[in-house]
Amino acid sequence: MKKRWVLMNPGPVNVTPRVRRSLLGPDLCHRETEFSDLLADIRRRLLRIFGISKTHTVALFTGSGTAALESMLSSFADKDKRVLVLSNGVYGERMRTVLELHSSPVTVLSSGLGGFPPLDKVESLLRSDRRIHALALVHHETSTGMLNPLQAVTSLAKKYGKTLLVDAVSSIGAERLALKNIGFCAGSAGKCLHGFPGVSFVFVSKKEAAKLAKKKPRTLYLDLANALKHQENRDTPFTPAVQLFYAFAEALKELEEEGLGRRIGRYEKKCALLEDGFRRLGLRFLIEKEHRSHVLTSLWVPKNVSYARLHAALKKQGFIIYAGQSSLARKIFRISNLGDMSEKDIRRFLTALKKVLE
């Protein structure tokens, strides 16, 4: 297990030696002042990095991005508040599933792979159905690598006075994302922010946070209002994964030192390098260029090789790729450029991929 794999799956990601070393911080009780300081520092950095210290607050959870997503949706869910889910993949459907599990009325507008529900149809529904209180969507649909039109949806939500709930688990930190008019946004430490899996968070506008504080909780561990209440007081309701919080704080320090704009630019550059390599190899893209994220690229598996063989051959050379999901299983493979991945790593990968395909 001493071998370094280049993780080209969409999380967990390769982290820097600096972030890995931070795990060796001292054993610490989460009820002590030192952890309170760590918790407050992470929350302060998150809000500052994304420029929303005046408009939003944030709650941290020990759990993957799905924990933050379920906290966000279950805490908002209400039998009298219908949510319009805009879905075009596995993770859009996950939003529907979570809301239905928590007895929220849901309307779903779905689109085929590589598409997105027509915005004029979204607007028509918002205008005609007064039961709809909120819009929910995934920013980066990781099952395909499609970047959804968040800015246009944000404008519609603002125009019709609807709360907007966003899954940005696999985009925040790598894609351009305006948060000021978003009511709720779920994110994760273990993807574009270059921390370890196991810590996630929800940004909440202060207006929505005030509403949550008056609601009856639907869950215990994932109750967003309770998490906010404790964390605003430098406390945590349950035992957190302390060492993972150390690592997340270090990853955020790295991001601040680099600058969010430069981090996003680096993702764009790495993505362009991969796309150019794929074109040279004659591979076919699942998603058209104008709709692709800079985080992950989905490609059709070539006819002369199976996904299993492709994965095994590349793993032997130190590269971990990712399969398709649902109806795309065994039909596509996905290549992510998340985390501490250099341009040298990418060039080595493209050389290895060329040999395997030949």
Short mmCIF file of C-alpha atoms in Angstrom, two decimals:
data_model
loop_
_atom_site.label_atom_id
_atom_site.label_comp_id
_atom_site.label_asym_id
_atom_site.label_seq_id
_atom_site.Cartn_x
_atom_site.Cartn_y
_atom_site.Cartn_z
CA MET A 1 0.00 0.00 0.00
CA LYS A 2 3.04 2.30 -0.24
CA LYS A 3 2.46 2.77 -3.96
CA ARG A 4 1.07 6.14 -5.05
CA TRP A 5 -1.91 5.80 -7.34
CA VAL A 6 -2.95 8.82 -9.37
CA LEU A 7 -6.66 8.98 -8.52
CA MET A 8 -8.59 9.99 -11.63
CA ASN A 9 -11.90 9.11 -9.98
CA PRO A 10 -14.14 11.98 -8.75
CA GLY A 11 -13.11 11.64 -5.12
CA PRO A 12 -11.38 10.66 -2.91
CA VAL A 13 -8.52 12.70 -4.34
CA ASN A 14 -4.75 12.81 -4.07
CA VAL A 15 -3.79 15.32 -1.38
CA THR A 16 -0.54 17.22 -0.89
CA PRO A 17 2.08 15.97 1.59
CA ARG A 18 1.30 19.04 3.67
CA VAL A 19 -2.38 18.08 4.03
CA ARG A 20 -1.47 14.45 4.75
CA ARG A 21 1.00 15.47 7.47
CA SER A 22 -1.69 17.53 9.18
CA LEU A 23 -3.42 14.29 10.15
CA LEU A 24 -0.62 13.81 12.68
CA GLY A 25 -1.82 16.69 14.81
CA PRO A 26 -2.23 15.97 18.55
CA ASP A 27 -5.10 13.88 19.83
CA LEU A 28 -7.74 16.36 20.86
CA CYS A 29 -11.05 16.32 22.72
CA HIS A 30 -13.73 18.10 20.72
CA ARG A 31 -15.03 19.80 23.87
CA GLU A 32 -11.78 21.69 24.41
CA THR A 33 -11.02 25.26 23.37
CA GLU A 34 -8.44 24.06 20.83
CA PHE A 35 -11.09 22.27 18.79
CA SER A 36 -13.47 25.22 19.12
CA ASP A 37 -10.74 27.37 17.60
CA LEU A 38 -10.20 24.86 14.77
CA LEU A 39 -13.93 24.66 14.01
CA ALA A 40 -14.32 28.44 14.00
CA ASP A 41 -11.25 28.83 11.78
CA ILE A 42 -12.59 26.41 9.15
CA ARG A 43 -16.00 28.07 9.10
CA ARG A 44 -14.45 31.54 8.84
CA ARG A 45 -12.13 30.49 6.00
CA LEU A 46 -14.92 28.85 4.00
CA LEU A 47 -17.10 31.94 4.14
CA ARG A 48 -14.17 34.25 3.36
CA ILE A 49 -12.82 32.20 0.43
CA PHE A 50 -16.22 32.24 -1.29
CA GLY A 51 -16.94 35.87 -0.43
CA ILE A 52 -20.15 35.30 1.52
CA SER A 53 -19.25 36.21 5.10
CA LYS A 54 -21.94 38.93 5.18
CA THR A 55 -24.76 36.95 3.56
CA HIS A 56 -24.33 33.32 4.66
CA THR A 57 -23.38 31.02 7.49
CA VAL A 58 -22.04 27.46 7.29
CA ALA A 59 -22.45 24.18 9.13
CA LEU A 60 -19.87 21.38 9.08
CA PHE A 61 -20.61 17.65 9.29
CA THR A 62 -18.57 14.52 9.76
CA GLY A 63 -19.75 12.61 6.71
CA SER A 64 -19.38 12.53 2.95
CA GLY A 65 -20.95 15.04 0.58
CA THR A 66 -24.15 12.99 0.63
CA ALA A 67 -24.46 13.70 4.37
CA ALA A 68 -24.39 17.45 3.65
CA LEU A 69 -26.87 16.98 0.81
CA GLU A 70 -29.31 15.03 2.99
CA SER A 71 -28.93 17.52 5.83
CA MET A 72 -29.75 20.38 3.47
CA LEU A 73 -32.75 18.72 1.83
CA SER A 74 -34.23 17.05 4.91
CA SER A 75 -33.95 20.25 6.94
CA PHE A 76 -35.70 22.26 4.24
CA ALA A 77 -38.34 19.59 3.50
CA ASP A 78 -41.91 20.44 4.48
CA LYS A 79 -45.21 18.78 3.58
CA ASP A 80 -46.54 22.17 2.48
CA LYS A 81 -43.52 23.20 0.40
CA ARG A 82 -43.18 21.57 -3.00
CA VAL A 83 -39.66 21.42 -4.43
CA LEU A 84 -39.02 21.49 -8.17
CA VAL A 85 -36.02 19.24 -8.89
CA LEU A 86 -34.20 19.77 -12.18
CA SER A 87 -32.63 16.41 -12.96
CA ASN A 88 -30.37 15.14 -15.72
CA GLY A 89 -28.45 12.31 -14.09
CA VAL A 90 -27.84 10.04 -11.13
CA TYR A 91 -27.26 12.86 -8.64
CA GLY A 92 -30.32 14.82 -9.69
CA GLU A 93 -32.33 11.67 -9.04
CA ARG A 94 -30.63 11.38 -5.65
CA MET A 95 -32.07 14.77 -4.72
CA ARG A 96 -35.54 13.49 -5.60
CA THR A 97 -34.97 10.35 -3.53
CA VAL A 98 -33.86 12.25 -0.42
CA LEU A 99 -36.80 14.66 -0.58
CA GLU A 100 -39.30 11.83 -1.04
CA LEU A 101 -37.77 9.91 1.88
CA HIS A 102 -38.43 12.96 4.04
CA SER A 103 -42.05 13.32 2.85
CA SER A 104 -41.52 16.45 0.80
CA PRO A 105 -43.82 16.97 -2.19
CA VAL A 106 -41.63 16.92 -5.30
CA THR A 107 -42.06 17.86 -8.93
CA VAL A 108 -39.29 16.61 -11.21
CA LEU A 109 -38.34 18.00 -14.59
CA SER A 110 -36.00 15.49 -16.18
CA SER A 111 -33.78 15.58 -19.22
CA GLY A 112 -31.88 12.96 -21.17
CA LEU A 113 -28.13 12.53 -20.90
CA GLY A 114 -26.25 15.59 -22.05
CA GLY A 115 -29.33 17.77 -21.87
CA PHE A 116 -31.02 19.95 -19.27
CA PRO A 117 -34.72 20.69 -18.70
CA PRO A 118 -35.65 23.62 -20.99
CA LEU A 119 -35.48 26.88 -19.06
CA ASP A 120 -38.70 28.16 -20.63
CA LYS A 121 -40.47 25.06 -19.27
CA VAL A 122 -38.93 25.67 -15.84
CA GLU A 123 -40.18 29.26 -15.91
CA SER A 124 -43.64 28.18 -17.05
CA LEU A 125 -43.90 25.83 -14.08
CA LEU A 126 -42.74 28.49 -11.65
CA ARG A 127 -45.32 30.88 -13.03
CA SER A 128 -48.24 28.42 -13.04
CA ASP A 129 -47.71 26.21 -9.98
CA ARG A 130 -47.96 28.26 -6.80
CA ARG A 131 -47.28 25.18 -4.68
CA ILE A 132 -43.60 25.30 -5.68
CA HIS A 133 -41.52 26.95 -2.97
CA ALA A 134 -38.03 25.94 -4.05
CA LEU A 135 -35.80 24.84 -6.91
CA ALA A 136 -33.14 22.14 -6.48
CA LEU A 137 -30.39 21.08 -8.85
CA VAL A 138 -26.93 19.60 -9.10
CA HIS A 139 -24.31 22.06 -10.33
CA HIS A 140 -21.94 19.43 -11.70
CA GLU A 141 -23.70 16.18 -12.62
CA THR A 142 -20.80 13.83 -11.95
CA SER A 143 -22.47 10.82 -13.58
CA THR A 144 -21.90 12.46 -16.97
CA GLY A 145 -19.48 15.36 -16.40
CA MET A 146 -22.09 17.94 -17.38
CA LEU A 147 -21.99 21.41 -15.83
CA ASN A 148 -25.56 22.60 -15.43
CA PRO A 149 -26.68 26.23 -16.07
CA LEU A 150 -26.70 27.34 -12.45
CA GLN A 151 -26.54 31.07 -13.17
CA ALA A 152 -29.69 30.95 -15.34
CA VAL A 153 -31.55 28.87 -12.74
CA THR A 154 -30.42 31.27 -9.98
CA SER A 155 -31.90 34.17 -11.97
CA LEU A 156 -35.22 32.32 -12.32
CA ALA A 157 -35.33 31.50 -8.61
CA LYS A 158 -34.68 35.14 -7.75
CA LYS A 159 -37.27 36.40 -10.28
CA TYR A 160 -40.04 34.21 -8.83
CA GLY A 161 -38.99 34.44 -5.17
CA LYS A 162 -38.11 30.75 -4.78
CA THR A 163 -35.48 29.27 -2.50
CA LEU A 164 -32.61 27.64 -4.39
CA LEU A 165 -30.96 24.46 -3.11
CA VAL A 166 -27.73 23.43 -4.85
CA ASP A 167 -25.61 20.30 -4.76
CA ALA A 168 -22.12 21.67 -5.46
CA VAL A 169 -20.30 18.72 -3.90
CA SER A 170 -18.16 18.06 -6.99
CA SER A 171 -17.85 21.62 -8.31
CA ILE A 172 -17.18 24.01 -5.45
CA GLY A 173 -13.57 25.11 -5.60
CA ALA A 174 -13.10 24.21 -9.27
CA GLU A 175 -15.95 25.91 -11.13
CA ARG A 176 -17.16 29.51 -11.10
CA LEU A 177 -20.00 29.66 -8.62
CA ALA A 178 -21.91 32.77 -7.45
CA LEU A 179 -23.34 31.94 -4.05
CA LYS A 180 -24.90 35.21 -2.89
CA ASN A 181 -28.40 34.48 -4.24
CA ILE A 182 -28.37 30.77 -3.32
CA GLY A 183 -30.31 29.77 -0.22
CA PHE A 184 -28.56 26.46 0.46
CA CYS A 185 -25.44 24.89 -1.03
CA ALA A 186 -23.93 21.53 -0.10
CA GLY A 187 -20.18 20.90 -0.48
CA SER A 188 -17.46 18.47 0.48
CA ALA A 189 -13.88 18.69 1.73
CA GLY A 190 -12.79 15.63 -0.22
CA LYS A 191 -13.15 16.76 -3.82
CA CYS A 192 -12.24 20.14 -5.37
CA LEU A 193 -11.13 21.55 -2.02
CA HIS A 194 -8.39 18.89 -1.81
CA GLY A 195 -9.08 17.56 1.68
CA PHE A 196 -9.93 14.04 2.79
CA PRO A 197 -13.38 12.46 2.45
CA GLY A 198 -15.40 12.49 5.66
CA VAL A 199 -16.01 16.22 6.19
CA SER A 200 -18.78 18.08 4.39
CA PHE A 201 -20.64 21.34 4.83
CA VAL A 202 -23.74 23.34 3.95
CA PHE A 203 -23.73 27.05 3.20
CA VAL A 204 -27.02 28.63 4.31
CA SER A 205 -28.15 32.18 3.67
CA LYS A 206 -28.77 34.03 6.92
CA LYS A 207 -32.37 34.58 5.85
CA GLU A 208 -32.94 30.83 5.41
CA ALA A 209 -31.04 30.04 8.61
CA ALA A 210 -33.49 32.18 10.58
CA LYS A 211 -36.40 30.23 9.09
CA LEU A 212 -34.76 26.87 9.88
CA ALA A 213 -34.36 27.81 13.54
CA LYS A 214 -38.16 27.89 13.88
CA LYS A 215 -38.80 24.50 12.27
CA LYS A 216 -39.35 21.16 13.95
CA PRO A 217 -36.34 18.91 13.20
CA ARG A 218 -36.80 15.88 10.92
CA THR A 219 -33.51 14.17 11.79
CA LEU A 220 -31.12 14.07 14.71
CA TYR A 221 -27.56 13.83 13.39
CA LEU A 222 -28.23 15.78 10.17
CA ASP A 223 -30.43 18.52 11.64
CA LEU A 224 -28.98 21.60 9.97
CA ALA A 225 -30.54 24.09 12.39
CA ASN A 226 -29.08 22.27 15.37
CA ALA A 227 -25.63 22.11 13.75
CA LEU A 228 -25.75 25.85 13.02
CA LYS A 229 -26.93 26.66 16.54
CA HIS A 230 -24.03 24.76 18.14
CA GLN A 231 -21.35 25.89 15.70
CA GLU A 232 -22.28 29.56 15.97
CA ASN A 233 -21.43 29.05 19.65
CA ARG A 234 -18.09 27.36 18.80
CA ASP A 235 -19.47 23.95 19.76
CA THR A 236 -20.52 20.76 18.00
CA PRO A 237 -23.56 18.60 18.84
CA PHE A 238 -21.77 15.29 18.17
CA THR A 239 -18.24 13.90 18.04
CA PRO A 240 -16.47 15.06 14.86
CA ALA A 241 -13.59 13.35 13.05
CA VAL A 242 -10.99 15.66 14.60
CA GLN A 243 -8.02 14.64 12.43
CA LEU A 244 -10.04 15.13 9.24
CA PHE A 245 -10.86 18.64 10.43
CA TYR A 246 -7.12 19.29 10.88
CA ALA A 247 -6.61 18.23 7.26
CA PHE A 248 -9.52 20.31 5.95
CA ALA A 249 -8.16 23.41 7.67
CA GLU A 250 -4.77 22.82 6.02
CA ALA A 251 -6.38 22.27 2.60
CA LEU A 252 -8.26 25.57 2.96
CA LYS A 253 -5.03 27.35 3.89
CA GLU A 254 -3.49 25.99 0.69
CA LEU A 255 -6.46 27.24 -1.31
CA GLU A 256 -6.23 30.71 0.23
CA GLU A 257 -2.52 30.88 -0.54
CA GLU A 258 -3.14 29.84 -4.15
CA GLY A 259 -6.24 32.00 -4.56
CA LEU A 260 -9.64 30.72 -5.66
CA GLY A 261 -9.33 32.28 -9.12
CA ARG A 262 -5.96 30.64 -9.74
CA ARG A 263 -7.28 27.28 -8.49
CA ILE A 264 -10.18 27.48 -10.94
CA GLY A 265 -7.76 28.46 -13.71
CA ARG A 266 -5.58 25.47 -12.90
CA TYR A 267 -8.59 23.17 -13.25
CA GLU A 268 -9.38 24.68 -16.63
CA LYS A 269 -5.80 24.13 -17.77
CA LYS A 270 -5.67 20.51 -16.59
CA CYS A 271 -9.00 19.79 -18.25
CA ALA A 272 -7.82 21.30 -21.55
CA LEU A 273 -4.68 19.14 -21.46
CA LEU A 274 -6.76 16.00 -20.98
CA GLU A 275 -9.29 16.92 -23.66
CA ASP A 276 -6.54 17.56 -26.19
CA GLY A 277 -5.03 14.16 -25.41
CA PHE A 278 -8.38 12.42 -25.76
CA ARG A 279 -8.97 14.03 -29.15
CA ARG A 280 -5.54 12.92 -30.34
CA LEU A 281 -6.41 9.37 -29.31
CA GLY A 282 -9.66 9.50 -31.27
CA LEU A 283 -11.86 8.98 -28.20
CA ARG A 284 -15.50 10.10 -28.27
CA PHE A 285 -16.85 12.49 -25.64
CA LEU A 286 -20.22 11.88 -24.00
CA ILE A 287 -20.96 15.58 -23.41
CA GLU A 288 -20.56 18.42 -25.89
CA LYS A 289 -17.72 20.83 -25.13
CA GLU A 290 -19.92 23.81 -24.15
CA HIS A 291 -21.62 21.77 -21.41
CA ARG A 292 -18.63 19.92 -19.94
CA SER A 293 -17.27 20.65 -16.50
CA HIS A 294 -13.56 21.30 -15.90
CA VAL A 295 -13.58 18.59 -13.25
CA LEU A 296 -14.49 15.37 -15.03
CA THR A 297 -14.67 14.09 -18.60
CA SER A 298 -16.86 11.16 -19.70
CA LEU A 299 -15.77 9.13 -22.71
CA TRP A 300 -17.35 6.26 -24.61
CA VAL A 301 -15.49 2.98 -24.08
CA PRO A 302 -13.82 2.09 -27.42
CA LYS A 303 -15.18 -0.98 -29.20
CA ASN A 304 -11.89 -2.85 -29.07
CA VAL A 305 -11.58 -2.87 -25.26
CA SER A 306 -13.85 -3.49 -22.26
CA TYR A 307 -14.00 -1.13 -19.30
CA ALA A 308 -12.76 -3.89 -16.98
CA ARG A 309 -9.68 -4.46 -19.13
CA LEU A 310 -9.06 -0.72 -19.45
CA HIS A 311 -9.30 -0.21 -15.69
CA ALA A 312 -7.05 -3.17 -14.86
CA ALA A 313 -4.35 -2.21 -17.38
CA LEU A 314 -4.24 1.41 -16.21
CA LYS A 315 -4.25 0.44 -12.53
CA LYS A 316 -1.12 -1.66 -13.12
CA GLN A 317 0.55 1.53 -14.33
CA GLY A 318 -0.62 3.54 -11.31
CA PHE A 319 -3.79 5.25 -12.59
CA ILE A 320 -7.30 4.77 -11.19
CA ILE A 321 -10.15 5.57 -13.59
CA TYR A 322 -13.90 5.43 -12.97
CA ALA A 323 -16.77 3.50 -14.54
CA GLY A 324 -20.10 4.81 -15.75
CA GLN A 325 -23.20 4.59 -13.57
CA SER A 326 -26.74 3.36 -14.06
CA SER A 327 -27.59 2.99 -17.77
CA LEU A 328 -24.04 4.07 -18.69
CA ALA A 329 -22.32 1.30 -16.73
CA ARG A 330 -19.69 -0.44 -18.90
CA LYS A 331 -20.49 1.98 -21.75
CA ILE A 332 -18.41 4.97 -20.64
CA PHE A 333 -15.39 5.63 -18.50
CA ARG A 334 -14.83 8.82 -16.51
CA ILE A 335 -11.60 10.72 -16.00
CA SER A 336 -11.33 13.32 -13.27
CA ASN A 337 -8.52 15.81 -12.71
CA LEU A 338 -9.33 16.50 -9.07
CA GLY A 339 -6.87 17.09 -6.26
CA ASP A 340 -3.10 17.18 -6.19
CA MET A 341 -2.64 16.08 -9.80
CA SER A 342 0.11 17.68 -11.83
CA GLU A 343 0.38 18.26 -15.57
CA LYS A 344 3.19 15.70 -15.51
CA ASP A 345 0.76 13.14 -14.02
CA ILE A 346 -1.70 13.90 -16.81
CA ARG A 347 0.91 13.49 -19.56
CA ARG A 348 2.04 10.18 -18.07
CA PHE A 349 -1.58 9.04 -17.95
CA LEU A 350 -2.20 9.93 -21.59
CA THR A 351 0.93 7.99 -22.60
CA ALA A 352 -0.26 4.98 -20.60
CA LEU A 353 -3.76 5.22 -22.07
CA LYS A 354 -2.37 5.32 -25.59
CA LYS A 355 -0.38 2.12 -24.99
CA VAL A 356 -3.41 0.34 -23.55
CA LEU A 357 -5.64 1.35 -26.44
CA GLU A 358 -3.05 0.21 -28.94
#
